[in-house]
Structure formats: structure tokens, C-alpha cells
Coordinates of C-alpha atoms in Angstrom, one line a residue:
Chain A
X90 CA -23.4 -49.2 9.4
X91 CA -24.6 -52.1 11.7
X92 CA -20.8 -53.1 12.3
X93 CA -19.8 -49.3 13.9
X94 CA -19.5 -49.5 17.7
X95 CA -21.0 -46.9 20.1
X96 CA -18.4 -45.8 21.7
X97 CA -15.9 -45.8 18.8
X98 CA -18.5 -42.8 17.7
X99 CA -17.6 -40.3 20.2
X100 CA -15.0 -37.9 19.5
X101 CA -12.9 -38.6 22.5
X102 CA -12.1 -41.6 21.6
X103 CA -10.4 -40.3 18.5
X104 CA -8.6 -37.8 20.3
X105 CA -9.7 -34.3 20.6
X106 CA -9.0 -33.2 17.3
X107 CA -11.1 -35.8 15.9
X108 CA -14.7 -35.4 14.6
X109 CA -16.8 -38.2 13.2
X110 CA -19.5 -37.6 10.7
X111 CA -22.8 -37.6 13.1
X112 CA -20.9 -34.5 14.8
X113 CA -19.9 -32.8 11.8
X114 CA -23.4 -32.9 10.0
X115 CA -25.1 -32.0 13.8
X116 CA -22.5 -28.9 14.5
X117 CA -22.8 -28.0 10.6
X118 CA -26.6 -28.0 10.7
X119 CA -27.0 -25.8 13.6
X120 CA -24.4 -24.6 16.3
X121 CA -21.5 -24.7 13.9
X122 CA -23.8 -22.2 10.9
X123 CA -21.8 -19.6 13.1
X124 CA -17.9 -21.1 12.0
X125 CA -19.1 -21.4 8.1
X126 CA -18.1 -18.2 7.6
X127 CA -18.0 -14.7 9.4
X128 CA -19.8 -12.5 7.9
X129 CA -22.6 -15.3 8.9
X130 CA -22.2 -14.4 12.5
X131 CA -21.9 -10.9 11.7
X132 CA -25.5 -10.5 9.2
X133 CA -27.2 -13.8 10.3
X134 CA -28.3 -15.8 7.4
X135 CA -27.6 -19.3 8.6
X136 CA -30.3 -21.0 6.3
X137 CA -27.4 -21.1 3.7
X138 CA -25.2 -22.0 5.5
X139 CA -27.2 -25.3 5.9
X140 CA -28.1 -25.6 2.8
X141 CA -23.9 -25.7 1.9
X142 CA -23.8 -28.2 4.0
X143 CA -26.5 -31.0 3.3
X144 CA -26.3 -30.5 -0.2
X145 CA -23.8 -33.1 -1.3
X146 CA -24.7 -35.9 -3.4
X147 CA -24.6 -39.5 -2.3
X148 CA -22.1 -41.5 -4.7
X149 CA -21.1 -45.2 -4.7
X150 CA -17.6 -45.0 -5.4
X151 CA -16.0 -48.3 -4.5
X152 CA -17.0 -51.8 -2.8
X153 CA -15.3 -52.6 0.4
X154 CA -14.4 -55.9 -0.4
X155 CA -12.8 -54.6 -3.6
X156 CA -10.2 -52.5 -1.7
X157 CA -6.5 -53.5 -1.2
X158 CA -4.6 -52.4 1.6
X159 CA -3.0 -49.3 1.5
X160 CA -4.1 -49.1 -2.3
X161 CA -5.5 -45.9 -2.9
X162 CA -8.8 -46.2 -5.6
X163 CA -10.0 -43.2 -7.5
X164 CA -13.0 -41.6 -8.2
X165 CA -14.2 -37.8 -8.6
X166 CA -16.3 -36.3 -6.3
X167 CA -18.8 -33.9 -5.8
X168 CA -19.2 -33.9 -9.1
X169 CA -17.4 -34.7 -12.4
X170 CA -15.4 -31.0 -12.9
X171 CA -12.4 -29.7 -12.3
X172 CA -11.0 -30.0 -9.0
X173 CA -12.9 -33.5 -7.9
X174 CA -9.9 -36.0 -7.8
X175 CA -10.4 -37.9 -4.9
X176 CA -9.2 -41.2 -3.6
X177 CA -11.0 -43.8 -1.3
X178 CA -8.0 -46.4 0.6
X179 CA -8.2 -49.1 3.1
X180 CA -5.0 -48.2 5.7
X181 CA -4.3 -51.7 6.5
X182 CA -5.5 -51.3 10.1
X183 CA -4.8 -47.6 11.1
X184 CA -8.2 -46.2 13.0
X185 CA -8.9 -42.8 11.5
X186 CA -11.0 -39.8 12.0
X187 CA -13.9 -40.3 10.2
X188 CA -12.8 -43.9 8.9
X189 CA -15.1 -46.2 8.6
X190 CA -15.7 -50.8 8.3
X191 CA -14.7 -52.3 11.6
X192 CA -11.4 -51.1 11.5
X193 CA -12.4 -47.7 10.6
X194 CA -9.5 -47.4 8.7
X195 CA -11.3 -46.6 5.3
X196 CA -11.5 -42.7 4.2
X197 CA -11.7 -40.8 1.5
X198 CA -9.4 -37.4 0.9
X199 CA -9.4 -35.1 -2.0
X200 CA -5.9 -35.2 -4.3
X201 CA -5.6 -31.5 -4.8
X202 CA -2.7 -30.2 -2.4
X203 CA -4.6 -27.2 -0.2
X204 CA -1.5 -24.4 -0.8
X205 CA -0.6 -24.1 -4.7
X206 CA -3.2 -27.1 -6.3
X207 CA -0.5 -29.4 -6.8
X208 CA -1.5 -33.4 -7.6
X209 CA -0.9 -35.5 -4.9
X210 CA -1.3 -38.9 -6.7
X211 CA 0.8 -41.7 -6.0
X212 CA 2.1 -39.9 -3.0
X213 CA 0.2 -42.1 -0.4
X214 CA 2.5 -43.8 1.8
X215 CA 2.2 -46.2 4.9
X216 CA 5.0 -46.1 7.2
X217 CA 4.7 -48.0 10.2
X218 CA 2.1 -46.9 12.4
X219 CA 1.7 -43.7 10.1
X220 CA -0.5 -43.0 7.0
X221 CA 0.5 -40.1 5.1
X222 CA -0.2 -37.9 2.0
X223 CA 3.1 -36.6 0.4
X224 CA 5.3 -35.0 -0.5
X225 CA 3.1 -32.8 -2.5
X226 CA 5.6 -32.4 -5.9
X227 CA 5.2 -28.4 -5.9
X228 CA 6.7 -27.2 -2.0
X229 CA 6.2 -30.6 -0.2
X230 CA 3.3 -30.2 2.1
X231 CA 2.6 -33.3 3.9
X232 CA -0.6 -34.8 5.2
X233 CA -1.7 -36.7 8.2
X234 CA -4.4 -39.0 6.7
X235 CA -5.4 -40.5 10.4
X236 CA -6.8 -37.1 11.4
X237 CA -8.6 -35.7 9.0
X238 CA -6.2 -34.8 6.8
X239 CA -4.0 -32.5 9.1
X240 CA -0.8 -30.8 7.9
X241 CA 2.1 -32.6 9.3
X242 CA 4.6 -30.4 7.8
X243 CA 4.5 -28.1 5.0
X244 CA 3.1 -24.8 3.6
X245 CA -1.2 -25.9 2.8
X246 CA -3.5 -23.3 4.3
X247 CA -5.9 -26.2 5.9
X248 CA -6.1 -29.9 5.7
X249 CA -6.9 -31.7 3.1
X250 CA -10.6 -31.8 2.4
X251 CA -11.7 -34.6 3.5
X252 CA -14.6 -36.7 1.9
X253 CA -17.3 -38.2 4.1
X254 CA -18.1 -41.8 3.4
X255 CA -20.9 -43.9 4.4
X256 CA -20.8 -48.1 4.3
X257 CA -23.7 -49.9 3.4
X258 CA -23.3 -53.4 3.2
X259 CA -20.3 -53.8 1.1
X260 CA -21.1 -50.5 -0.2
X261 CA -19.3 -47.1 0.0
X262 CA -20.8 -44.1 -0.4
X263 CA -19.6 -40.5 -0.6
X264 CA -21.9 -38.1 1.3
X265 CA -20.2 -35.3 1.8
X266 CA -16.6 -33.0 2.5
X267 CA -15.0 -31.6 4.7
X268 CA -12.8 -28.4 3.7
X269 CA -12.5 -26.5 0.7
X270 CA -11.7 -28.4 -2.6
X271 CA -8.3 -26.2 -3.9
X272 CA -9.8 -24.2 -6.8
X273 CA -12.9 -23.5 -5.7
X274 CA -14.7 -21.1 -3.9
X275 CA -17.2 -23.3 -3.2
X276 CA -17.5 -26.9 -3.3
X277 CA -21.0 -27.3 -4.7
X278 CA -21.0 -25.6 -8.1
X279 CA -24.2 -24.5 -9.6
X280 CA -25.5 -26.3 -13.0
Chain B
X225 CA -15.4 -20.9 16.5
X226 CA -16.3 -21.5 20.1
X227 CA -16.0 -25.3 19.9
X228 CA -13.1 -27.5 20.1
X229 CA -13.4 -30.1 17.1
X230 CA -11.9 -28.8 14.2
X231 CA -14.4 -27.5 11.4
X232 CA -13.0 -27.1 8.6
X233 CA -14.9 -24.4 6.3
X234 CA -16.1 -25.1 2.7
X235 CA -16.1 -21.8 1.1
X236 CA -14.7 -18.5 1.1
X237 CA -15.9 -15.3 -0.8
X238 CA -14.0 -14.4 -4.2
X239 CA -13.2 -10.2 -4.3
X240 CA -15.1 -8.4 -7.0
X241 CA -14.1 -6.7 -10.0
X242 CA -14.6 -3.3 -7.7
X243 CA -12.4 -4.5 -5.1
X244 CA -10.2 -2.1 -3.4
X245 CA -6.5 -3.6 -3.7
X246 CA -3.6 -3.2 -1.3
X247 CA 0.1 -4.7 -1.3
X248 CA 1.4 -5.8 1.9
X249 CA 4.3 -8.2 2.8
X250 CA 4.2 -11.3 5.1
X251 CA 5.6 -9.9 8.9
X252 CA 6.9 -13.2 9.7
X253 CA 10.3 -13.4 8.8
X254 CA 13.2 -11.1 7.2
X255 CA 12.4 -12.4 4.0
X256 CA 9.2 -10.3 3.9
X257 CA 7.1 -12.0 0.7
X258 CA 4.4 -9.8 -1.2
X259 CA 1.1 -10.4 -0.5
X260 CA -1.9 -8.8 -1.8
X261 CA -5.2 -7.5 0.0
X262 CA -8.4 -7.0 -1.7
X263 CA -11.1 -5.5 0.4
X264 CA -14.9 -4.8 -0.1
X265 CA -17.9 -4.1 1.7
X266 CA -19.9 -6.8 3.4
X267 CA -23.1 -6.7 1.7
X268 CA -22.4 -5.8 -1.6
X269 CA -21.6 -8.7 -4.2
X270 CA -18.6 -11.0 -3.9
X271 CA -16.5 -11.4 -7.4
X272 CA -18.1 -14.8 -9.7
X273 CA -16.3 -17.5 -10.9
X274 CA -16.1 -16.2 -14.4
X275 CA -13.0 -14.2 -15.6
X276 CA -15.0 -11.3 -16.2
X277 CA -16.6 -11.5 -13.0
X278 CA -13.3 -11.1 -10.5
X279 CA -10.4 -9.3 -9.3
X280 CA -8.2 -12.4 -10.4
X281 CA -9.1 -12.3 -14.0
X282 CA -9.0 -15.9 -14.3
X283 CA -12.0 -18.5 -14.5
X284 CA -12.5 -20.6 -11.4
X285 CA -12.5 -23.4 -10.6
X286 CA -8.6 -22.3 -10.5
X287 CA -5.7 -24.9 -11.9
X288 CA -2.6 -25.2 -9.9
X289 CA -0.1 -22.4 -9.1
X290 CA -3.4 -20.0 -10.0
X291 CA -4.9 -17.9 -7.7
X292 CA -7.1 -19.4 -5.2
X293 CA -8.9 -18.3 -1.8
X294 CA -8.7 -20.4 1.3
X295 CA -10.7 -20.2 3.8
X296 CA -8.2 -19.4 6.0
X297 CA -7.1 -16.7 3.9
X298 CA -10.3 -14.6 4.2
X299 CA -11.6 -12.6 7.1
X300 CA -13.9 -9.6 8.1
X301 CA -12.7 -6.2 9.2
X302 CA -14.3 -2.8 10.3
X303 CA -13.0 -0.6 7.9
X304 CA -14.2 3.1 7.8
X305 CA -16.8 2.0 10.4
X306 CA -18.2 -0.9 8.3
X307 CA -17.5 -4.6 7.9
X308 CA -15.5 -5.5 5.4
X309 CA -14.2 -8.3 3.8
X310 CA -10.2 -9.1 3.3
X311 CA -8.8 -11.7 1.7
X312 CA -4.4 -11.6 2.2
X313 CA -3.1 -14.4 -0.8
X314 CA 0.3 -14.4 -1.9
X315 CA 0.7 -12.0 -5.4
X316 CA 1.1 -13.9 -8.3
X317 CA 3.3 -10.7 -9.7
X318 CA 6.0 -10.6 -7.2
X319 CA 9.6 -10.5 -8.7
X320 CA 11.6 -11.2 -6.0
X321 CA 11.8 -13.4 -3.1
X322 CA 8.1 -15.3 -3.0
X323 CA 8.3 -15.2 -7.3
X324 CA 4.9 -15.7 -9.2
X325 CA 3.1 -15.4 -5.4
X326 CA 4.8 -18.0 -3.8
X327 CA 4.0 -18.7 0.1
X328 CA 4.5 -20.3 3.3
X329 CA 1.3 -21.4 5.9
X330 CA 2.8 -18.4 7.9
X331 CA 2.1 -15.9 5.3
X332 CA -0.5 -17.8 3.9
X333 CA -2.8 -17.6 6.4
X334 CA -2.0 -13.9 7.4
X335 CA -5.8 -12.6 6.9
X336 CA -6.2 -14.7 10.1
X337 CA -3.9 -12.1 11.9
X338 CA -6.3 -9.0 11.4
X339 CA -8.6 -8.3 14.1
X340 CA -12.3 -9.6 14.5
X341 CA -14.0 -10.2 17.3
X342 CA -15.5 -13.0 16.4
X343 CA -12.0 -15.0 16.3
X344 CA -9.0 -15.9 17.7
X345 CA -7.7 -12.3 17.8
X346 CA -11.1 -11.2 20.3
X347 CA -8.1 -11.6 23.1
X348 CA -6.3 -8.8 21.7
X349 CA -5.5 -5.8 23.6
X350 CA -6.9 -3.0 22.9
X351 CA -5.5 -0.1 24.6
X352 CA -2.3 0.1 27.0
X353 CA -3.1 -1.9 30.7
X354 CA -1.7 -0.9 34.1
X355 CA -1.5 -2.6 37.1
X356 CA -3.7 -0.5 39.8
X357 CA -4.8 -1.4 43.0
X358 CA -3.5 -4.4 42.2
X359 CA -5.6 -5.0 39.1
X360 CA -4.6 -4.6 35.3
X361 CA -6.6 -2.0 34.1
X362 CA -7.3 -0.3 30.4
X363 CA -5.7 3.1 30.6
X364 CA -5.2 5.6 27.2
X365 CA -1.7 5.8 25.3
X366 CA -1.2 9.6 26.5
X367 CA -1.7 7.7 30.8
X368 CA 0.6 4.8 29.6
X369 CA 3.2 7.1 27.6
X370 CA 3.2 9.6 30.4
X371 CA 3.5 6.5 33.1
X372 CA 6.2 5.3 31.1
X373 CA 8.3 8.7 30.5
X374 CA 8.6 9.3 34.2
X375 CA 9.6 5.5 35.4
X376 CA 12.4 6.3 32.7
X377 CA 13.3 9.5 33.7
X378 CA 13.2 8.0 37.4
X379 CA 15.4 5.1 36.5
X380 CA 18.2 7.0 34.4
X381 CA 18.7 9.8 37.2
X382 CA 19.1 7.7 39.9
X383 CA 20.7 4.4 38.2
X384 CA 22.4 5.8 35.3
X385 CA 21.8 5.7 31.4
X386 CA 22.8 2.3 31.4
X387 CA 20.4 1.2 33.7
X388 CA 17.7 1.8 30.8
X389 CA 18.3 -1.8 28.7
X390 CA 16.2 -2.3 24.8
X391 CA 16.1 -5.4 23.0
X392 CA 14.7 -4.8 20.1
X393 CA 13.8 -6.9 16.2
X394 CA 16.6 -6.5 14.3
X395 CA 14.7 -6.9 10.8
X396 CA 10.9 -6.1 9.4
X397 CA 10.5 -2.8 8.8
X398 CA 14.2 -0.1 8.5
X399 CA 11.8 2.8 9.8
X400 CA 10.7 0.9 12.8
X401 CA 14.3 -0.2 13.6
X402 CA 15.5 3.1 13.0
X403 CA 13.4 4.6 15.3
X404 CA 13.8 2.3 18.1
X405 CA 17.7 2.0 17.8
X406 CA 18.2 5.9 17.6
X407 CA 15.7 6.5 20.5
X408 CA 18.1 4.4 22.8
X409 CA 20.8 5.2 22.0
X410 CA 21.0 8.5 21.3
X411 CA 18.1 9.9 23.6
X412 CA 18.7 7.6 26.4
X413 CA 22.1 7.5 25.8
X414 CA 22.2 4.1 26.7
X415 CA 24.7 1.2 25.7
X416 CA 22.6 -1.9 27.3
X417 CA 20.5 -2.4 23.3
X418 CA 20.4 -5.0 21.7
X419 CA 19.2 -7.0 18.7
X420 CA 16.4 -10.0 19.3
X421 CA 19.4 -12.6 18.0
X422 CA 22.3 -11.4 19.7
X423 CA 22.7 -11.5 23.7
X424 CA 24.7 -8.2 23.4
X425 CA 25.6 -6.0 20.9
X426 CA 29.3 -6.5 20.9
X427 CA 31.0 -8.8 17.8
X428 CA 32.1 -11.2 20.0
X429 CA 28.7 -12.9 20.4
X430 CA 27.1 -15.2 19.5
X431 CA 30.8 -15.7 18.2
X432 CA 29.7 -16.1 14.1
X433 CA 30.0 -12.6 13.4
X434 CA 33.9 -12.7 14.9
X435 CA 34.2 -15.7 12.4
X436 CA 33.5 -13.3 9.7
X437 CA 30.2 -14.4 9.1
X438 CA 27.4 -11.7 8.5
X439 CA 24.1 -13.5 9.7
X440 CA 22.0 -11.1 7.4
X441 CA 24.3 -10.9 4.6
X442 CA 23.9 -13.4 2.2
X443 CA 21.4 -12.7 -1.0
X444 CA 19.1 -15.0 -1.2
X445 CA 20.7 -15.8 -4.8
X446 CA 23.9 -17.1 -2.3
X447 CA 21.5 -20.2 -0.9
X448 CA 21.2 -21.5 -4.5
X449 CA 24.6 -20.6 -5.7
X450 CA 26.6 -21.9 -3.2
X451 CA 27.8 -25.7 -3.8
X452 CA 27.7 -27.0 -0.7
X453 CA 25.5 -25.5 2.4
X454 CA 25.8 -26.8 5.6
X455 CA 22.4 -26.1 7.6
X456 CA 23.0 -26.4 11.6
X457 CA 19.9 -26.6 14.1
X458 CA 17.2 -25.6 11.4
X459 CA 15.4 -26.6 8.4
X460 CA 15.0 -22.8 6.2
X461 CA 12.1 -25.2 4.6
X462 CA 10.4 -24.8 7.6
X463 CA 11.9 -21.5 8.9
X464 CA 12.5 -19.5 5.7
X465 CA 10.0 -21.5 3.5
X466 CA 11.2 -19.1 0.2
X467 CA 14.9 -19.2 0.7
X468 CA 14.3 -22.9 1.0
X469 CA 11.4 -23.1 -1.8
X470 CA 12.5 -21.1 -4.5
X471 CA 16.4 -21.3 -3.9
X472 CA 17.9 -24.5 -2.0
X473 CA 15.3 -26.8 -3.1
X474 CA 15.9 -25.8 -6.9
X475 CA 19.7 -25.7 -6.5
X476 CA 19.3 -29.2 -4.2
X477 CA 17.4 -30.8 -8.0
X478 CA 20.7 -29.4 -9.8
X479 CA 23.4 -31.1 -7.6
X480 CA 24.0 -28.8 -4.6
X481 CA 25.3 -30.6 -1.8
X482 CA 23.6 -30.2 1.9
X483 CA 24.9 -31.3 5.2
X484 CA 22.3 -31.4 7.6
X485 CA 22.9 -31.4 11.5
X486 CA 20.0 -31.6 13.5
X487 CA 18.0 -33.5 16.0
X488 CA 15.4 -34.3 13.8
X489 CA 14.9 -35.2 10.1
X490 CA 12.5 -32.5 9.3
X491 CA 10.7 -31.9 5.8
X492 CA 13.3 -30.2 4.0
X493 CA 16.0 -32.6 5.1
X494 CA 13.5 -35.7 4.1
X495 CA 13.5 -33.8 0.8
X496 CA 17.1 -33.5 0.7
X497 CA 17.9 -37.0 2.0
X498 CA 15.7 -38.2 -1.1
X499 CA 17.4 -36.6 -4.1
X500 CA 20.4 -38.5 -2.8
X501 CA 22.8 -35.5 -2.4
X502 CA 22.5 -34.8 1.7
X503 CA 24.3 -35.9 4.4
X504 CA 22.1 -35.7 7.5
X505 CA 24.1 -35.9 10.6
X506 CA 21.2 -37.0 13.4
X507 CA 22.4 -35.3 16.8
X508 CA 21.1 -35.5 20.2
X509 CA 19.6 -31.5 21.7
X510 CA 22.9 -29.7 22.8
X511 CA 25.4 -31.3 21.0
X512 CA 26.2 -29.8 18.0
X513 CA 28.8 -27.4 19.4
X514 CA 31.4 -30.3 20.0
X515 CA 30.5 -31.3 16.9
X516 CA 31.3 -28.4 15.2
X517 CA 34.5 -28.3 16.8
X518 CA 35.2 -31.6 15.6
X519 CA 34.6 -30.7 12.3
X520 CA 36.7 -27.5 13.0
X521 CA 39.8 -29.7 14.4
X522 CA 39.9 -32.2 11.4
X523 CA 40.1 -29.0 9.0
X524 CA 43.1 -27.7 10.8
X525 CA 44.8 -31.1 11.1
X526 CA 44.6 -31.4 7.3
X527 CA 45.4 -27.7 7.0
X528 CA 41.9 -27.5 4.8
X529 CA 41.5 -23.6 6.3
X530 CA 42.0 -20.8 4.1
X531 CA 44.1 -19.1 6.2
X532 CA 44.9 -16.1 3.9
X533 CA 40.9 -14.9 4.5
X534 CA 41.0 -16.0 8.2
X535 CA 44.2 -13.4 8.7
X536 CA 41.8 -10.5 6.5
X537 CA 39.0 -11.2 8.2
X538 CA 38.5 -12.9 11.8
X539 CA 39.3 -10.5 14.6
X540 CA 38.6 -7.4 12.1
X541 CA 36.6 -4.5 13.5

């Protein structure tokens, strides 16, 4: 990640909704135990929460140099069940939250729509400055793709979960996710 | 959730067998979909992802249009003086309106909408609040009701029944509508009520009602059966996501034609637009009036009105 600038790492400069992955693992590993869920803050027990959180495993799914713009590539992720379509795509220039290369326009999303599990493949589309997720096929939610996966318009109960990658050399890796995976109740199934 | 980046969560609990289960409907809008709450202690075990291990009675991880738990759908509540968990999803055995547990994000997320300190909601009033000595202070129901009886007794003796003015929802629940419509008018005796959509309760206003036109008439069966809709300055997708999801949008697939004025092409008209049967008529804010009345003054140039209905119906008490 020698190519990332410093102050494209702040959340600021990504707008206040954004979040990049250094402040989602830091507010995840301590302050943020308490937003994991509530009965957390309620019976403290934030060792598990942690644990939720650093458990992911650390995947190559695709070389950088091997991605076409605005051509989304497959791969399943955390792990080979149910549930673990996800897609890494290069958004021909479009800065994301959480992108990364020197663009930072490369993320990874999951393809299970967040309201009613419906498959969003093939429904990435770049119009002009925009880079979108949908029409989901089922009741049409939409996603923002440039910020983490917002809901632009539509009936999801959160973003779509968004998958943390990690360049090394022309290497990406999948670390970790952000949001629940439709389906599951957690995203780190046992065995 | 004291932070203002957006954490998404990456779990949520899944009710036990011994769940305690409720039916509620969605408060949002008139169409009032069925939802299901399942509630259990915090502390004792959550349901497991096996069949035989949750109030679902399906294997998880769940396939599409199968129950699921998002996070936003889950939330802790005191109940009987201990927390408990509730999780609010859509039920998967309504028969009308949201069919086979249909939603919108309104409904959807309505577990967020109970109280918890810990959230959102920790701005919530919690008893009645009076302005005294200048400052707003927490007084009981019985001070507030008591405060409240005498400014209306005050007002009505020396203004006049009239002078006592209720606006009040027109829909959600009959028994709360009921109550509120009979306690002005016949109580107070007053005549200034009124429904949340109308600016008065006379038939003259907002002026569809004299066209004949019953705003809460319609079955929702009438949005899919109808041939041709024409949807002016909303998008039900959006506003009246069932009405939309599980009647236009089918009847939209089979043919239905849709004209569309608004000032911006919105989900359900981008949906519309697609299946190639929609005419979307872009206007700028505050215009569609005069275009209505265009519309209007072509049909009675070509003589297009049906003017056997107009003479039964328009201007009818």
C-alpha cells in the first residue's frame, strides 16, 4: 500500500459518511465494541465483539493489473458457502470509500441484495460520474457503490456489505466486511 | 452509536424456538403491512442456525425471499423490568397487502423505532413537558391533562366552540380516529377538525373529492387492474412501496400503461420508463396544476369526458 497518500486516508476527505479501513478496524477493535450490538453495551462482553471483527480471512481474489474498467470480477468471500458472492471492480476513476490503487477506485461489495436476498449480478452500472448497484430484480433497491454501498433508493435494510480489500503489489486481498452478508446471522460461520 | 462514521453491524441474534411471538403492522402508511415480533430475554440463548434450532423453522444461512434478520431489524427493550431482545421482520404468512412478508425500509427497520436508551430514540420524551418559569419542565399526565382541560375550557367560554381547532391522522388505527374525531366534535362541539390531508373538512378541498374522486377508496386490487394510471407528484414505489411492489410493478410487467408527472425520475418511474410502457412527463416544482389543466382542456375540446358520470357524480353531496 506504498502508493496510498496520507491525506487521502482521513475520513474527511471522503466526506463524512466515509470510513476507510484503518478507522473501521481501530473503532471496531475498541470504541466501536459498543455499536456491534446492544445488548454489548448493556452486559459488557466486548472481547467478542473483537474477536467478530479480526477474524476474517485474508484472500487473494484478483490482480490489479488483471481488472477492466467498470468490469465487475467474481469471487466468494468469507468463505466458500452460501451467501459469499462477491465482486471486486475497477470504477474507471471514481474515488470511493474504502477504494483502493491510486485512484482508489477499486472495492469489493457483496452480490446479495440486503432486503429480500435477491442476486444482483450483472446489475453494475457506470453512469457518468455515478457507480451504482441495481436495480435489484426482486423490488429494485439500488446501491451507491462510491460510499460504501449506501442505499440510493429502494427498500434494503442497510448497505450493501461491503468487503475490505488490501493491495499488495499487484495483489488484492480480501480482509474483511463490512455489514451483514443477507442470510446470515453472522458472517463468520463456525466449521 | 456515539460516533459519526457509519458502522455498519455484522450480526444480529436469531429468536429461539421459545420465543414469545407477537403480530404487529408497520405504522407508516395506510397500507399497514404485517409484521412479526419475537421477543426473548437477554441472557438466555438466541435461536441456531439449524431448522430445529429457531423460531423460523428454516436452516440459515437463509436463501432469498426467506426469513432473514438484519441488523437493523433487531433491538433491546425493557420488558416486564428486564432486557429483552426484539426483532420486527415482515411475516412471511401475510395474505394481504405485504403477501408472503413483503416490506419496505420504512417497515423494515421498525425494531429501530422501539425505545432504548442506548440509541437514537434516548431523545424521546418521556412524560408530558411544560413551560414554567420559563423553562420546559417534566410534569405527570394527570398535571398536563388537568393543564390542558382548563386552557380548553378557558378558550371555548370566552372564544366560542369554534375557537377550539383539531387536525388529526385520518388513517392508522379506526379506534384512535374514532376517538379523536368524536371527542371534537361532539364534546367540544367544534366544527374547526380536520384530517392531516385536507386543509378543511369541507368537499370542496383539496378539490379531488368534488371531482368524484375518493382519495382512500381504491382497493389495492384497483392499482393493478386499472389499464392506465396516471401517478402526479409521487412515486407509490417510494411512498406506498406494497401498492407499488406487489400491485403496479406486476401489472406494469403485464402491459399497464403509466403516465408519470414529476419533477424527478425517481425509482419507480426508472422502472417504469424501462419496461418501455411509461410516459414520464419531467416538470419543474409547481407546475403540474397548469398542466393538468392542459390535459383537462384538450379532453373537453375532443369531447373525450364522460359526461354522463360527471352529471351523477361531480357536485354530489
Amino acid at each position: 500500500m506504498t502508493d496510498l497518500k496520507k491525506k487521502d486516508e482521513t475520513a474527511a476527505e471522503h466526506g463524512k459518511c466515509m470510513l476507510n479501513r484503518r478507522q473501521f478496524l481501530m473503532y471496531s477493535g475498541s470504541a466501536a465494541a459498543a455499536a456491534s450490538t446492544i445488548s454489548i453495551s448493556l452486559f459488557p462482553g466486548q472481547a467478542q465483539a473483537k474477536a467478530r471483527v479480526v477474524g476474517y480471512p485474508r484472500k487473494l481474489v484478483a490482480k490489479l493489473s488483471q481488472l477492466k474498467e467498470n468490469k465487475p470480477l467474481d469471487f466468494n468471500y468469507p468463505d466458500d458457502g452460501p451467501n459469499t458472492s462477491c465482486f471486486v471492480v475497477k470504477m474507471d476513476g471514481a474515488k470511493a470509500g474504502s477504494g483502493i490503487g491510486s485512484q482508489r477506485d477499486v472495492v469489493g461489495f457483496s452480490y446479495l441484495c440486503t432486503h429480500q436476498g435477491g442476486y444482483l449480478t450483472g446489475k453494475y452500472q457506470a453512469v457518468g460520474e455515478h457507480r451504482v448497484l441495481g436495480q435489484c430484480p426482486l423490488h429494485l433497491s439500488t446501491y451507491d457503490l462510491t460510499r460504501h454501498g449506501i442505499i440510493i433508493s429502494g427498500q434494503a435494510y442497510q448497505s450493501i456489505p461491503q468487503v475490505l480489500l488490501e493491495l499488495d503489489g499487484d495483489d488484492i486481498y480480501a480482509v474483511g466486511m463490512m455489514g451483514l452478508i443477507f442470510g446470515r446471522n453472522e458472517n463468520l460461520m463456525e466449521g | 452509536m456515539a460516533t459519526k462514521y457509519y458502522l455498519p453491524e455484522d450480526n444480529s441474534p436469531l429468536p429461539p424456538k421459545s420465543a414469545e411471538v407477537l403480530t404487529t403492522c408497520c405504522d407508516y402508511c395506510i397500507v399497514a403491512c404485517g409484521y412479526k415480533v419475537y421477543r426473548w430475554p437477554v441472557g438466555t440463548p438466541d435461536g441456531g442456525m439449524k431448522a430445529a434450532e429457531n423460531a423460523f423453522d428454516i436452516d440459515f444461512p437463509s436463501g432469498p425471499l426467506q426469513a432473514w434478520v438484519a441488523p437493523t431489524q433487531h433491538n433491546v427493550v425493557m420488558h416486564k423490568g428486564r432486557p429483552h431482545n426484539v426483532v420486527v421482520i415482515p411475516d412471511k404468512d401475510s395474505k394481504v397487502v405485504n403477501i408472503n412478508g413483503d416490506s419496505s425500509i420504512r417497515g423494515g427497520t421498525i425494531a429501530q423505532k422501539c425505545y432504548n436508551p442506548d440509541k437514537p430514540t434516548n431523545d424521546r420524551l418521556m412524560s408530558p413537558m411544560i413551560r414554567i418559569n420559563g423553562t420546559l419542565q417534566p410534569v405527570s399526565w394527570d398535571m398536563a391533562l388537568d393543564v390542558a382541560t382548563d386552557l380548553m375550557k378557558y378558550t371555548v367560554k370566552q372564544y366560542g366552540a369554534n375557537a377550539y381547532g383539531m387536525k388529526i391522522y385520518s388513517y392508522q388505527y379506526v379506534e384512535n380516529t374514532y376517538a379523536g374525531s368524536k371527542f371534537a366534535r361532539r364534546s367540544m362541539k367544534t366544527a374547526n377538525w380536520t384530517m392531516h390531508d385536507t386543509p378543511a373538512n369541507v368537499t370542496s378541498t383539496p378539490g379531488f373529492r368534488d371531482a368524484g374522486f375518493d382519495n382512500f377508496g381504491p382497493a389495492c386490487k384497483d392499482w393493478g387492474d386499472a389499464e392506465v394510471l396516471m401517478i402526479c407528484g409521487t412515486d407509490p414505489y417510494e411512498t406506498k412501496t406494497m401498492i407499488f411492489n406487489q400491485f403496479i410493478k406486476p401489472a406494469i410487467d403485464g402491459g399497464q400503461k403509466t403516465i408519470w408527472l414529476n419533477v424527478r425520475e425517481t425509482a419507480g418511474i426508472a422502472y417504469a420508463k424501462n419496461r418501455g410502457n411509461a410516459l414520464f412527463i419531467q416538470l419543474d416544482p409547481g407546475t403540474d396544476t397548469p398542466v393538468l389543466g392542459a390535459i383537462a382542456r384538450v379532453i373537453m375540446e375532443n369531447g373525450w369526458e364522460d359526461s354522463e358520470w360527471i352529471k351523477q357524480t361531480v357536485g354530489q353531496q
